[in-house]
Amino acid sequence: MEYKTKQREILLDFFCKNEDVSFSAEQIYENLKSTGISQSAVYRNIRALEESGKVRKIAKAGSREAFYQYVDLDDCKGHLHMSCKKCGKTTHLEEKEAEILSKIFSKSNFEIDNDSTVIYGTCKDCENKK
Amino acid sequence: MEYKTKQREILLDFFCKNEDVSFSAEQIYENLKSTGISQSAVYRNIRALEESGKVRKIAKAGSREAFYQYVDLDDCKGHLHMSCKKCGKTTHLEEKEAEILSKIFSKSNFEIDNDSTVIYGTCKDCENKK
DNA sequence: CTAGTTGCAAAGAGTTTGCATGGCG
DNA sequence: CGCCATGCAAACTCTTTGCAACTAG
């Protein structure tokens, strides 16, 4: 039902290599156009990845375009994600810490859903740069 | 520097009344056009609110438009918010719990920003209804 | 009065789509 | 071979902007 094309591999490959960063469609196209991929292939395949849940769409204040970030389902499912507001890098919380966190929320009568939640803040690298 | 206009009040009022819900610019315009507000005023004022941090821009998979959601700074500043995916009700975490949480993240080299973060999950009421 | 805001309509930009061509299985 | 994906360019739609009229302070 879905063919494995050169363009599809290129795009997926690009996302995998830049797991923590979010890109606009244009940035992705700029990065990949030397391979001969077209804009429409970029758009169509981003959308496909979005629909299959492998890529997440992100809006940024002041930007008209959307940004996209890879989400490795196998690696990440169930993990609580933290996204840096400065550089966009995403990491996830270790098992143990996540459990403590769940307990804290459950005390406040709330069951946290790790897959829907993204914690925003500042990562150490960006904190140090100041 | 910034004038208080009728249109601005109408928009802010609308957001306040629908704190937990996200709307597209068009949905907002549809809701408010009976007051005589124009589309451009809607867009311009959403953007202003976005820049001042009172409103957050959200992207949804499969939608070309952006969505916007209110963030109440006065009531909520510094508080970590929890939003129920079922009923949409929003509550916030008590001081003490929030502090523990901060420490957990800081251990993972991440400084959480309570004002930008919304925790998604299920509240007790909805959990019990099942 | 003066500077900021509004409405309107037109421009602009990002994204989607139709169609002929090409490629995967 | 049949069906799906690609490239190109045109179409589309959401958002921004220029301008003259208007308002808040």
PDB file of C-alpha atoms (C1' of nucleotides) in Angstrom:
ATOM      1  CA  MET A   1       0.000   0.000   0.000  1.00  0.00           C
ATOM      2  CA  GLU A   2       2.899   2.324   0.640  1.00  0.00           C
ATOM      3  CA  TYR A   3       5.955   2.246  -1.541  1.00  0.00           C
ATOM      4  CA  LYS A   4       9.428   2.766  -0.249  1.00  0.00           C
ATOM      5  CA  THR A   5      10.768   5.563  -2.399  1.00  0.00           C
ATOM      6  CA  LYS A   6      14.083   7.324  -2.416  1.00  0.00           C
ATOM      7  CA  GLN A   7      12.491  10.587  -1.232  1.00  0.00           C
ATOM      8  CA  ARG A   8      10.748   8.917   1.638  1.00  0.00           C
ATOM      9  CA  GLU A   9      13.967   7.379   2.858  1.00  0.00           C
ATOM     10  CA  ILE A  10      15.847  10.644   2.557  1.00  0.00           C
ATOM     11  CA  LEU A  11      13.288  12.477   4.619  1.00  0.00           C
ATOM     12  CA  LEU A  12      13.031   9.852   7.315  1.00  0.00           C
ATOM     13  CA  ASP A  13      16.773   9.641   7.445  1.00  0.00           C
ATOM     14  CA  PHE A  14      16.998  13.384   7.922  1.00  0.00           C
ATOM     15  CA  PHE A  15      14.534  13.318  10.805  1.00  0.00           C
ATOM     16  CA  CYS A  16      16.304  10.433  12.485  1.00  0.00           C
ATOM     17  CA  LYS A  17      19.622  12.223  12.340  1.00  0.00           C
ATOM     18  CA  ASN A  18      18.076  15.330  13.923  1.00  0.00           C
ATOM     19  CA  GLU A  19      15.783  13.829  16.448  1.00  0.00           C
ATOM     20  CA  ASP A  20      15.918  16.661  18.925  1.00  0.00           C
ATOM     21  CA  VAL A  21      15.475  19.601  16.615  1.00  0.00           C
ATOM     22  CA  SER A  22      12.398  21.059  14.990  1.00  0.00           C
ATOM     23  CA  PHE A  23      12.458  22.278  11.403  1.00  0.00           C
ATOM     24  CA  SER A  24      10.154  24.173   9.109  1.00  0.00           C
ATOM     25  CA  ALA A  25       9.224  22.543   5.819  1.00  0.00           C
ATOM     26  CA  GLU A  26      11.443  25.014   4.057  1.00  0.00           C
ATOM     27  CA  GLN A  27      14.437  24.290   6.246  1.00  0.00           C
ATOM     28  CA  ILE A  28      13.999  20.629   5.512  1.00  0.00           C
ATOM     29  CA  TYR A  29      13.743  21.299   1.804  1.00  0.00           C
ATOM     30  CA  GLU A  30      16.854  23.481   1.895  1.00  0.00           C
ATOM     31  CA  ASN A  31      18.743  20.715   3.635  1.00  0.00           C
ATOM     32  CA  LEU A  32      17.635  18.049   1.225  1.00  0.00           C
ATOM     33  CA  LYS A  33      17.234  19.704  -2.144  1.00  0.00           C
ATOM     34  CA  SER A  34      20.734  18.681  -3.174  1.00  0.00           C
ATOM     35  CA  THR A  35      19.383  15.145  -3.254  1.00  0.00           C
ATOM     36  CA  GLY A  36      16.894  16.208  -5.885  1.00  0.00           C
ATOM     37  CA  ILE A  37      13.800  15.975  -3.699  1.00  0.00           C
ATOM     38  CA  SER A  38      11.005  18.400  -4.547  1.00  0.00           C
ATOM     39  CA  GLN A  39       9.079  20.664  -2.217  1.00  0.00           C
ATOM     40  CA  SER A  40       5.882  18.810  -2.774  1.00  0.00           C
ATOM     41  CA  ALA A  41       7.504  15.501  -1.870  1.00  0.00           C
ATOM     42  CA  VAL A  42       8.752  17.132   1.307  1.00  0.00           C
ATOM     43  CA  TYR A  43       5.292  18.386   2.178  1.00  0.00           C
ATOM     44  CA  ARG A  44       3.517  15.186   1.244  1.00  0.00           C
ATOM     45  CA  ASN A  45       5.882  12.994   3.169  1.00  0.00           C
ATOM     46  CA  ILE A  46       5.970  15.208   6.221  1.00  0.00           C
ATOM     47  CA  ARG A  47       2.233  14.954   6.294  1.00  0.00           C
ATOM     48  CA  ALA A  48       2.368  11.195   5.996  1.00  0.00           C
ATOM     49  CA  LEU A  49       4.804  10.987   8.875  1.00  0.00           C
ATOM     50  CA  GLU A  50       2.629  13.346  10.848  1.00  0.00           C
ATOM     51  CA  GLU A  51      -0.404  11.181  10.302  1.00  0.00           C
ATOM     52  CA  SER A  52       1.416   8.059  11.296  1.00  0.00           C
ATOM     53  CA  GLY A  53       2.577   9.839  14.425  1.00  0.00           C
ATOM     54  CA  LYS A  54       6.273   9.737  13.665  1.00  0.00           C
ATOM     55  CA  VAL A  55       6.497  13.490  13.413  1.00  0.00           C
ATOM     56  CA  ARG A  56       4.898  16.165  15.527  1.00  0.00           C
ATOM     57  CA  LYS A  57       3.745  19.532  14.254  1.00  0.00           C
ATOM     58  CA  ILE A  58       4.713  22.530  16.319  1.00  0.00           C
ATOM     59  CA  ALA A  59       3.648  26.183  16.160  1.00  0.00           C
ATOM     60  CA  LYS A  60       6.004  28.938  17.192  1.00  0.00           C
ATOM     61  CA  ALA A  61       4.953  32.391  18.287  1.00  0.00           C
ATOM     62  CA  GLY A  62       5.701  34.920  15.579  1.00  0.00           C
ATOM     63  CA  SER A  63       6.208  32.348  12.837  1.00  0.00           C
ATOM     64  CA  ARG A  64       3.671  31.756  10.163  1.00  0.00           C
ATOM     65  CA  GLU A  65       5.122  28.413   9.173  1.00  0.00           C
ATOM     66  CA  ALA A  66       4.761  25.189  11.072  1.00  0.00           C
ATOM     67  CA  PHE A  67       7.682  23.258  12.437  1.00  0.00           C
ATOM     68  CA  TYR A  68       8.129  19.551  12.591  1.00  0.00           C
ATOM     69  CA  GLN A  69       9.955  17.340  15.001  1.00  0.00           C
ATOM     70  CA  TYR A  70      10.687  13.680  14.918  1.00  0.00           C
ATOM     71  CA  VAL A  71       9.190  11.453  17.569  1.00  0.00           C
ATOM     72  CA  ASP A  72      10.680   8.033  17.784  1.00  0.00           C
ATOM     73  CA  LEU A  73       7.751   5.942  18.844  1.00  0.00           C
ATOM     74  CA  ASP A  74       9.684   2.870  19.792  1.00  0.00           C
ATOM     75  CA  ASP A  75      12.201   4.765  21.787  1.00  0.00           C
ATOM     76  CA  CYS A  76       9.932   7.368  23.293  1.00  0.00           C
ATOM     77  CA  LYS A  77       6.496   6.014  23.896  1.00  0.00           C
ATOM     78  CA  GLY A  78       5.415   6.469  27.452  1.00  0.00           C
ATOM     79  CA  HIS A  79       8.275   8.759  28.243  1.00  0.00           C
ATOM     80  CA  LEU A  80       7.675  12.220  29.548  1.00  0.00           C
ATOM     81  CA  HIS A  81       9.194  14.758  27.192  1.00  0.00           C
ATOM     82  CA  MET A  82      10.979  17.969  28.047  1.00  0.00           C
ATOM     83  CA  SER A  83      11.465  20.573  25.353  1.00  0.00           C
ATOM     84  CA  CYS A  84      13.874  23.483  25.650  1.00  0.00           C
ATOM     85  CA  LYS A  85      12.285  26.814  24.760  1.00  0.00           C
ATOM     86  CA  LYS A  86      15.597  28.242  23.627  1.00  0.00           C
ATOM     87  CA  CYS A  87      17.103  25.608  21.372  1.00  0.00           C
ATOM     88  CA  GLY A  88      14.169  23.255  20.846  1.00  0.00           C
ATOM     89  CA  LYS A  89      16.081  20.198  21.943  1.00  0.00           C
ATOM     90  CA  THR A  90      13.910  17.472  23.386  1.00  0.00           C
ATOM     91  CA  THR A  91      14.917  14.918  25.948  1.00  0.00           C
ATOM     92  CA  HIS A  92      12.992  12.611  28.147  1.00  0.00           C
ATOM     93  CA  LEU A  93      12.831  11.894  31.820  1.00  0.00           C
ATOM     94  CA  GLU A  94      14.284   8.701  33.212  1.00  0.00           C
ATOM     95  CA  GLU A  95      11.963   5.946  34.339  1.00  0.00           C
ATOM     96  CA  LYS A  96      12.565   6.477  38.037  1.00  0.00           C
ATOM     97  CA  GLU A  97      11.984  10.206  38.040  1.00  0.00           C
ATOM     98  CA  ALA A  98       8.889   9.790  35.929  1.00  0.00           C
ATOM     99  CA  GLU A  99       7.437   7.461  38.499  1.00  0.00           C
ATOM    100  CA  ILE A 100       7.977   9.888  41.333  1.00  0.00           C
ATOM    101  CA  LEU A 101       6.318  12.497  39.213  1.00  0.00           C
ATOM    102  CA  SER A 102       3.279  10.336  38.589  1.00  0.00           C
ATOM    103  CA  LYS A 103       2.901   9.872  42.297  1.00  0.00           C
ATOM    104  CA  ILE A 104       3.032  13.579  42.977  1.00  0.00           C
ATOM    105  CA  PHE A 105       0.244  14.193  40.496  1.00  0.00           C
ATOM    106  CA  SER A 106      -1.800  11.320  41.701  1.00  0.00           C
ATOM    107  CA  LYS A 107      -1.727  12.909  45.146  1.00  0.00           C
ATOM    108  CA  SER A 108      -3.366  15.923  43.556  1.00  0.00           C
ATOM    109  CA  ASN A 109      -6.009  13.666  42.033  1.00  0.00           C
ATOM    110  CA  PHE A 110      -4.606  13.803  38.573  1.00  0.00           C
ATOM    111  CA  GLU A 111      -3.404  11.037  36.331  1.00  0.00           C
ATOM    112  CA  ILE A 112      -0.705  12.359  34.037  1.00  0.00           C
ATOM    113  CA  ASP A 113      -0.598  11.202  30.422  1.00  0.00           C
ATOM    114  CA  ASN A 114       3.044  11.194  29.384  1.00  0.00           C
ATOM    115  CA  ASP A 115       2.314  10.896  25.699  1.00  0.00           C
ATOM    116  CA  SER A 116       0.227  14.054  25.551  1.00  0.00           C
ATOM    117  CA  THR A 117       2.374  16.157  27.816  1.00  0.00           C
ATOM    118  CA  VAL A 118       5.408  18.191  26.951  1.00  0.00           C
ATOM    119  CA  ILE A 119       7.295  20.005  29.667  1.00  0.00           C
ATOM    120  CA  TYR A 120       8.713  23.363  28.588  1.00  0.00           C
ATOM    121  CA  GLY A 121      11.699  25.045  30.111  1.00  0.00           C
ATOM    122  CA  THR A 122      15.413  25.536  29.670  1.00  0.00           C
ATOM    123  CA  CYS A 123      18.003  22.859  29.208  1.00  0.00           C
ATOM    124  CA  LYS A 124      21.345  22.955  30.979  1.00  0.00           C
ATOM    125  CA  ASP A 125      23.287  23.910  27.864  1.00  0.00           C
ATOM    126  CA  CYS A 126      21.194  26.978  27.248  1.00  0.00           C
ATOM    127  CA  GLU A 127      21.154  27.866  30.911  1.00  0.00           C
ATOM    128  CA  ASN A 128      24.947  27.897  30.926  1.00  0.00           C
ATOM    129  CA  LYS A 129      25.234  29.993  27.787  1.00  0.00           C
ATOM    130  CA  LYS A 130      23.672  32.997  29.485  1.00  0.00           C
TER     131      LYS A 130
ATOM    132  CA  MET B   1       1.853  52.923  24.443  1.00  0.00           C
ATOM    133  CA  GLU B   2      -1.057  50.549  24.106  1.00  0.00           C
ATOM    134  CA  TYR B   3      -4.593  51.747  23.906  1.00  0.00           C
ATOM    135  CA  LYS B   4      -7.499  49.934  25.414  1.00  0.00           C
ATOM    136  CA  THR B   5      -9.941  49.528  22.533  1.00  0.00           C
ATOM    137  CA  LYS B   6     -13.322  47.911  22.315  1.00  0.00           C
ATOM    138  CA  GLN B   7     -11.990  45.156  20.043  1.00  0.00           C
ATOM    139  CA  ARG B   8      -9.170  44.344  22.377  1.00  0.00           C
ATOM    140  CA  GLU B   9     -11.523  43.967  25.300  1.00  0.00           C
ATOM    141  CA  ILE B  10     -13.897  41.780  23.334  1.00  0.00           C
ATOM    142  CA  LEU B  11     -11.120  39.436  22.329  1.00  0.00           C
ATOM    143  CA  LEU B  12      -9.583  39.209  25.764  1.00  0.00           C
ATOM    144  CA  ASP B  13     -12.995  38.663  27.243  1.00  0.00           C
ATOM    145  CA  PHE B  14     -13.620  35.818  24.836  1.00  0.00           C
ATOM    146  CA  PHE B  15     -10.371  34.136  25.745  1.00  0.00           C
ATOM    147  CA  CYS B  16     -11.006  34.516  29.470  1.00  0.00           C
ATOM    148  CA  LYS B  17     -14.405  32.903  29.144  1.00  0.00           C
ATOM    149  CA  ASN B  18     -12.907  29.949  27.294  1.00  0.00           C
ATOM    150  CA  GLU B  19      -9.693  29.461  29.148  1.00  0.00           C
ATOM    151  CA  ASP B  20      -9.334  25.760  28.549  1.00  0.00           C
ATOM    152  CA  VAL B  21     -10.216  25.600  24.891  1.00  0.00           C
ATOM    153  CA  SER B  22      -8.155  26.308  21.802  1.00  0.00           C
ATOM    154  CA  PHE B  23      -9.600  28.139  18.798  1.00  0.00           C
ATOM    155  CA  SER B  24      -8.526  28.949  15.294  1.00  0.00           C
ATOM    156  CA  ALA B  25      -8.511  32.588  14.254  1.00  0.00           C
ATOM    157  CA  GLU B  26     -11.556  31.935  12.136  1.00  0.00           C
ATOM    158  CA  GLN B  27     -13.483  30.308  14.963  1.00  0.00           C
ATOM    159  CA  ILE B  28     -12.750  33.333  17.081  1.00  0.00           C
ATOM    160  CA  TYR B  29     -13.854  35.674  14.327  1.00  0.00           C
ATOM    161  CA  GLU B  30     -17.055  33.697  13.812  1.00  0.00           C
ATOM    162  CA  ASN B  31     -17.811  33.930  17.497  1.00  0.00           C
ATOM    163  CA  LEU B  32     -17.166  37.636  17.694  1.00  0.00           C
ATOM    164  CA  LYS B  33     -18.174  39.110  14.351  1.00  0.00           C
ATOM    165  CA  SER B  34     -21.593  40.006  15.688  1.00  0.00           C
ATOM    166  CA  THR B  35     -19.827  42.600  17.798  1.00  0.00           C
ATOM    167  CA  GLY B  36     -18.539  44.229  14.628  1.00  0.00           C
ATOM    168  CA  ILE B  37     -14.914  43.245  15.058  1.00  0.00           C
ATOM    169  CA  SER B  38     -12.968  42.707  11.834  1.00  0.00           C
ATOM    170  CA  GLN B  39     -10.781  39.796  10.877  1.00  0.00           C
ATOM    171  CA  SER B  40      -7.680  41.909  10.847  1.00  0.00           C
ATOM    172  CA  ALA B  41      -8.348  43.162  14.354  1.00  0.00           C
ATOM    173  CA  VAL B  42      -8.734  39.554  15.442  1.00  0.00           C
ATOM    174  CA  TYR B  43      -5.431  38.600  13.868  1.00  0.00           C
ATOM    175  CA  ARG B  44      -3.592  41.658  15.080  1.00  0.00           C
ATOM    176  CA  ASN B  45      -4.798  41.316  18.620  1.00  0.00           C
ATOM    177  CA  ILE B  46      -4.209  37.592  18.809  1.00  0.00           C
ATOM    178  CA  ARG B  47      -0.671  38.291  17.773  1.00  0.00           C
ATOM    179  CA  ALA B  48      -0.304  40.961  20.414  1.00  0.00           C
ATOM    180  CA  LEU B  49      -1.589  38.603  23.081  1.00  0.00           C
ATOM    181  CA  GLU B  50       0.710  35.919  21.777  1.00  0.00           C
ATOM    182  CA  GLU B  51       3.700  38.214  22.043  1.00  0.00           C
ATOM    183  CA  SER B  52       2.821  39.276  25.537  1.00  0.00           C
ATOM    184  CA  GLY B  53       2.492  35.632  26.469  1.00  0.00           C
ATOM    185  CA  LYS B  54      -1.205  35.706  27.318  1.00  0.00           C
ATOM    186  CA  VAL B  55      -2.075  33.375  24.485  1.00  0.00           C
ATOM    187  CA  ARG B  56      -0.271  30.334  23.206  1.00  0.00           C
ATOM    188  CA  LYS B  57      -0.148  29.227  19.587  1.00  0.00           C
ATOM    189  CA  ILE B  58      -0.804  25.578  18.919  1.00  0.00           C
ATOM    190  CA  ALA B  59      -0.424  23.489  15.759  1.00  0.00           C
ATOM    191  CA  LYS B  60      -2.705  20.555  15.099  1.00  0.00           C
ATOM    192  CA  ALA B  61      -1.908  17.643  12.848  1.00  0.00           C
ATOM    193  CA  GLY B  62      -3.915  17.848   9.652  1.00  0.00           C
ATOM    194  CA  SER B  63      -4.915  21.487  10.113  1.00  0.00           C
ATOM    195  CA  ARG B  64      -3.368  24.226   8.095  1.00  0.00           C
ATOM    196  CA  GLU B  65      -4.487  26.936  10.491  1.00  0.00           C
ATOM    197  CA  ALA B  66      -3.022  27.689  13.873  1.00  0.00           C
ATOM    198  CA  PHE B  67      -4.980  27.480  17.091  1.00  0.00           C
ATOM    199  CA  TYR B  68      -4.763  29.718  20.098  1.00  0.00           C
ATOM    200  CA  GLN B  69      -5.302  29.115  23.761  1.00  0.00           C
ATOM    201  CA  TYR B  70      -5.482  31.503  26.656  1.00  0.00           C
ATOM    202  CA  VAL B  71      -2.985  31.414  29.485  1.00  0.00           C
ATOM    203  CA  ASP B  72      -4.078  33.422  32.489  1.00  0.00           C
ATOM    204  CA  LEU B  73      -1.002  35.110  33.806  1.00  0.00           C
ATOM    205  CA  ASP B  74      -2.434  36.774  36.892  1.00  0.00           C
ATOM    206  CA  ASP B  75      -4.266  33.803  38.237  1.00  0.00           C
ATOM    207  CA  CYS B  76      -1.792  31.279  37.101  1.00  0.00           C
ATOM    208  CA  LYS B  77       1.611  32.803  37.071  1.00  0.00           C
ATOM    209  CA  GLY B  78       4.153  30.439  38.463  1.00  0.00           C
ATOM    210  CA  HIS B  79       1.641  27.697  38.910  1.00  0.00           C
ATOM    211  CA  LEU B  80       1.986  24.455  37.076  1.00  0.00           C
ATOM    212  CA  HIS B  81      -1.186  23.652  35.204  1.00  0.00           C
ATOM    213  CA  MET B  82      -2.914  20.358  34.728  1.00  0.00           C
ATOM    214  CA  SER B  83      -5.553  20.024  32.066  1.00  0.00           C
ATOM    215  CA  CYS B  84      -7.957  17.112  31.882  1.00  0.00           C
ATOM    216  CA  LYS B  85      -8.159  15.625  28.394  1.00  0.00           C
ATOM    217  CA  LYS B  86     -11.711  14.413  29.000  1.00  0.00           C
ATOM    218  CA  CYS B  87     -13.528  17.392  30.489  1.00  0.00           C
ATOM    219  CA  GLY B  88     -11.044  20.156  29.816  1.00  0.00           C
ATOM    220  CA  LYS B  89     -11.005  21.317  33.415  1.00  0.00           C
ATOM    221  CA  THR B  90      -7.794  22.987  34.464  1.00  0.00           C
ATOM    222  CA  THR B  91      -6.358  23.001  37.944  1.00  0.00           C
ATOM    223  CA  HIS B  92      -2.968  23.789  39.317  1.00  0.00           C
ATOM    224  CA  LEU B  93      -0.497  22.031  41.496  1.00  0.00           C
ATOM    225  CA  GLU B  94       0.078  23.146  45.068  1.00  0.00           C
ATOM    226  CA  GLU B  95       3.199  25.042  45.954  1.00  0.00           C
ATOM    227  CA  LYS B  96       4.843  22.191  47.798  1.00  0.00           C
ATOM    228  CA  GLU B  97       4.344  19.575  45.087  1.00  0.00           C
ATOM    229  CA  ALA B  98       5.505  21.990  42.445  1.00  0.00           C
ATOM    230  CA  GLU B  99       8.752  22.472  44.291  1.00  0.00           C
ATOM    231  CA  ILE B 100       9.453  18.764  44.489  1.00  0.00           C
ATOM    232  CA  LEU B 101       8.760  18.589  40.802  1.00  0.00           C
ATOM    233  CA  SER B 102      11.213  21.343  40.007  1.00  0.00           C
ATOM    234  CA  LYS B 103      13.869  19.460  41.881  1.00  0.00           C
ATOM    235  CA  ILE B 104      13.229  16.282  39.957  1.00  0.00           C
ATOM    236  CA  PHE B 105      13.664  18.095  36.658  1.00  0.00           C
ATOM    237  CA  SER B 106      16.679  19.976  37.817  1.00  0.00           C
ATOM    238  CA  LYS B 107      18.297  16.630  38.554  1.00  0.00           C
ATOM    239  CA  SER B 108      17.808  15.847  34.879  1.00  0.00           C
ATOM    240  CA  ASN B 109      19.476  19.116  33.941  1.00  0.00           C
ATOM    241  CA  PHE B 110      16.276  20.818  33.002  1.00  0.00           C
ATOM    242  CA  GLU B 111      14.747  23.958  34.399  1.00  0.00           C
ATOM    243  CA  ILE B 112      10.981  23.698  34.083  1.00  0.00           C
ATOM    244  CA  ASP B 113       9.013  26.780  33.129  1.00  0.00           C
ATOM    245  CA  ASN B 114       5.679  26.489  34.849  1.00  0.00           C
ATOM    246  CA  ASP B 115       4.110  29.246  32.805  1.00  0.00           C
ATOM    247  CA  SER B 116       4.727  27.552  29.481  1.00  0.00           C
ATOM    248  CA  THR B 117       3.936  24.037  30.556  1.00  0.00           C
ATOM    249  CA  VAL B 118       0.607  22.300  30.679  1.00  0.00           C
ATOM    250  CA  ILE B 119       0.344  18.772  32.007  1.00  0.00           C
ATOM    251  CA  TYR B 120      -2.244  16.660  30.228  1.00  0.00           C
ATOM    252  CA  GLY B 121      -4.013  13.695  31.723  1.00  0.00           C
ATOM    253  CA  THR B 122      -7.188  12.680  33.482  1.00  0.00           C
ATOM    254  CA  CYS B 123      -8.715  14.298  36.538  1.00  0.00           C
ATOM    255  CA  LYS B 124     -10.175  12.265  39.384  1.00  0.00           C
ATOM    256  CA  ASP B 125     -13.766  13.048  38.467  1.00  0.00           C
ATOM    257  CA  CYS B 126     -13.385  11.685  34.970  1.00  0.00           C
ATOM    258  CA  GLU B 127     -11.350   8.758  36.183  1.00  0.00           C
ATOM    259  CA  ASN B 128     -14.201   7.774  38.509  1.00  0.00           C
ATOM    260  CA  LYS B 129     -16.857   8.117  35.855  1.00  0.00           C
ATOM    261  CA  LYS B 130     -15.408   5.263  33.869  1.00  0.00           C
TER     262      LYS B 130
ATOM    263  C1'  DC C   1      -3.801  67.019  19.040  1.00  0.00           C
ATOM    264  C1'  DT C   2      -0.917  62.731  18.487  1.00  0.00           C
ATOM    265  C1'  DA C   3       0.014  58.236  18.360  1.00  0.00           C
ATOM    266  C1'  DG C   4      -1.910  53.915  18.143  1.00  0.00           C
ATOM    267  C1'  DT C   5      -5.872  51.062  16.200  1.00  0.00           C
ATOM    268  C1'  DT C   6      -9.465  49.751  13.010  1.00  0.00           C
ATOM    269  C1'  DG C   7     -11.653  47.983   8.502  1.00  0.00           C
ATOM    270  C1'  DC C   8     -11.173  47.032   4.120  1.00  0.00           C
ATOM    271  C1'  DA C   9      -9.147  45.046   0.401  1.00  0.00           C
ATOM    272  C1'  DA C  10      -5.093  43.670  -1.694  1.00  0.00           C
ATOM    273  C1'  DA C  11      -0.728  41.436  -1.200  1.00  0.00           C
ATOM    274  C1'  DG C  12       2.057  37.790   0.645  1.00  0.00           C
ATOM    275  C1'  DA C  13       3.479  33.305   2.113  1.00  0.00           C
ATOM    276  C1'  DG C  14       3.011  28.610   3.329  1.00  0.00           C
ATOM    277  C1'  DT C  15       0.717  24.526   1.955  1.00  0.00           C
ATOM    278  C1'  DT C  16      -2.007  21.661  -0.975  1.00  0.00           C
ATOM    279  C1'  DT C  17      -3.360  19.690  -5.353  1.00  0.00           C
ATOM    280  C1'  DG C  18      -4.075  18.253 -10.507  1.00  0.00           C
ATOM    281  C1'  DC C  19      -1.854  16.150 -13.961  1.00  0.00           C
ATOM    282  C1'  DA C  20       1.437  13.892 -16.755  1.00  0.00           C
ATOM    283  C1'  DT C  21       5.487  11.199 -15.916  1.00  0.00           C
ATOM    284  C1'  DG C  22       8.232   7.877 -13.617  1.00  0.00           C
ATOM    285  C1'  DG C  23       9.268   4.062 -10.295  1.00  0.00           C
ATOM    286  C1'  DC C  24       8.282   0.290  -6.969  1.00  0.00           C
ATOM    287  C1'  DG C  25       6.761  -4.287  -6.294  1.00  0.00           C
TER     288       DG C  25
ATOM    289  C1'  DC D   1       1.911  -4.167 -15.755  1.00  0.00           C
ATOM    290  C1'  DG D   2      -0.918  -1.638 -12.014  1.00  0.00           C
ATOM    291  C1'  DC D   3      -0.810   1.406  -8.603  1.00  0.00           C
ATOM    292  C1'  DC D   4       1.320   4.771  -5.984  1.00  0.00           C
ATOM    293  C1'  DA D   5       4.672   8.638  -5.626  1.00  0.00           C
ATOM    294  C1'  DT D   6       7.034  12.379  -7.840  1.00  0.00           C
ATOM    295  C1'  DG D   7       7.813  17.154  -9.930  1.00  0.00           C
ATOM    296  C1'  DC D   8       6.137  21.050 -11.594  1.00  0.00           C
ATOM    297  C1'  DA D   9       3.297  24.817 -11.437  1.00  0.00           C
ATOM    298  C1'  DA D  10      -1.019  26.530 -10.517  1.00  0.00           C
ATOM    299  C1'  DA D  11      -4.527  26.951  -7.026  1.00  0.00           C
ATOM    300  C1'  DC D  12      -5.798  27.653  -2.424  1.00  0.00           C
ATOM    301  C1'  DT D  13      -6.175  29.432   2.100  1.00  0.00           C
ATOM    302  C1'  DC D  14      -4.527  31.495   6.082  1.00  0.00           C
ATOM    303  C1'  DT D  15      -2.180  35.541   7.652  1.00  0.00           C
ATOM    304  C1'  DT D  16      -0.122  39.970   7.132  1.00  0.00           C
ATOM    305  C1'  DT D  17       0.039  44.659   5.491  1.00  0.00           C
ATOM    306  C1'  DG D  18      -0.838  49.518   3.401  1.00  0.00           C
ATOM    307  C1'  DC D  19      -3.774  53.103   3.749  1.00  0.00           C
ATOM    308  C1'  DA D  20      -7.247  56.364   5.001  1.00  0.00           C
ATOM    309  C1'  DA D  21     -10.506  57.058   8.638  1.00  0.00           C
ATOM    310  C1'  DC D  22     -11.130  56.897  13.429  1.00  0.00           C
ATOM    311  C1'  DT D  23     -10.329  56.798  18.736  1.00  0.00           C
ATOM    312  C1'  DA D  24      -8.204  56.722  23.125  1.00  0.00           C
ATOM    313  C1'  DG D  25      -5.650  59.387  26.144  1.00  0.00           C
TER     314       DG D  25
END
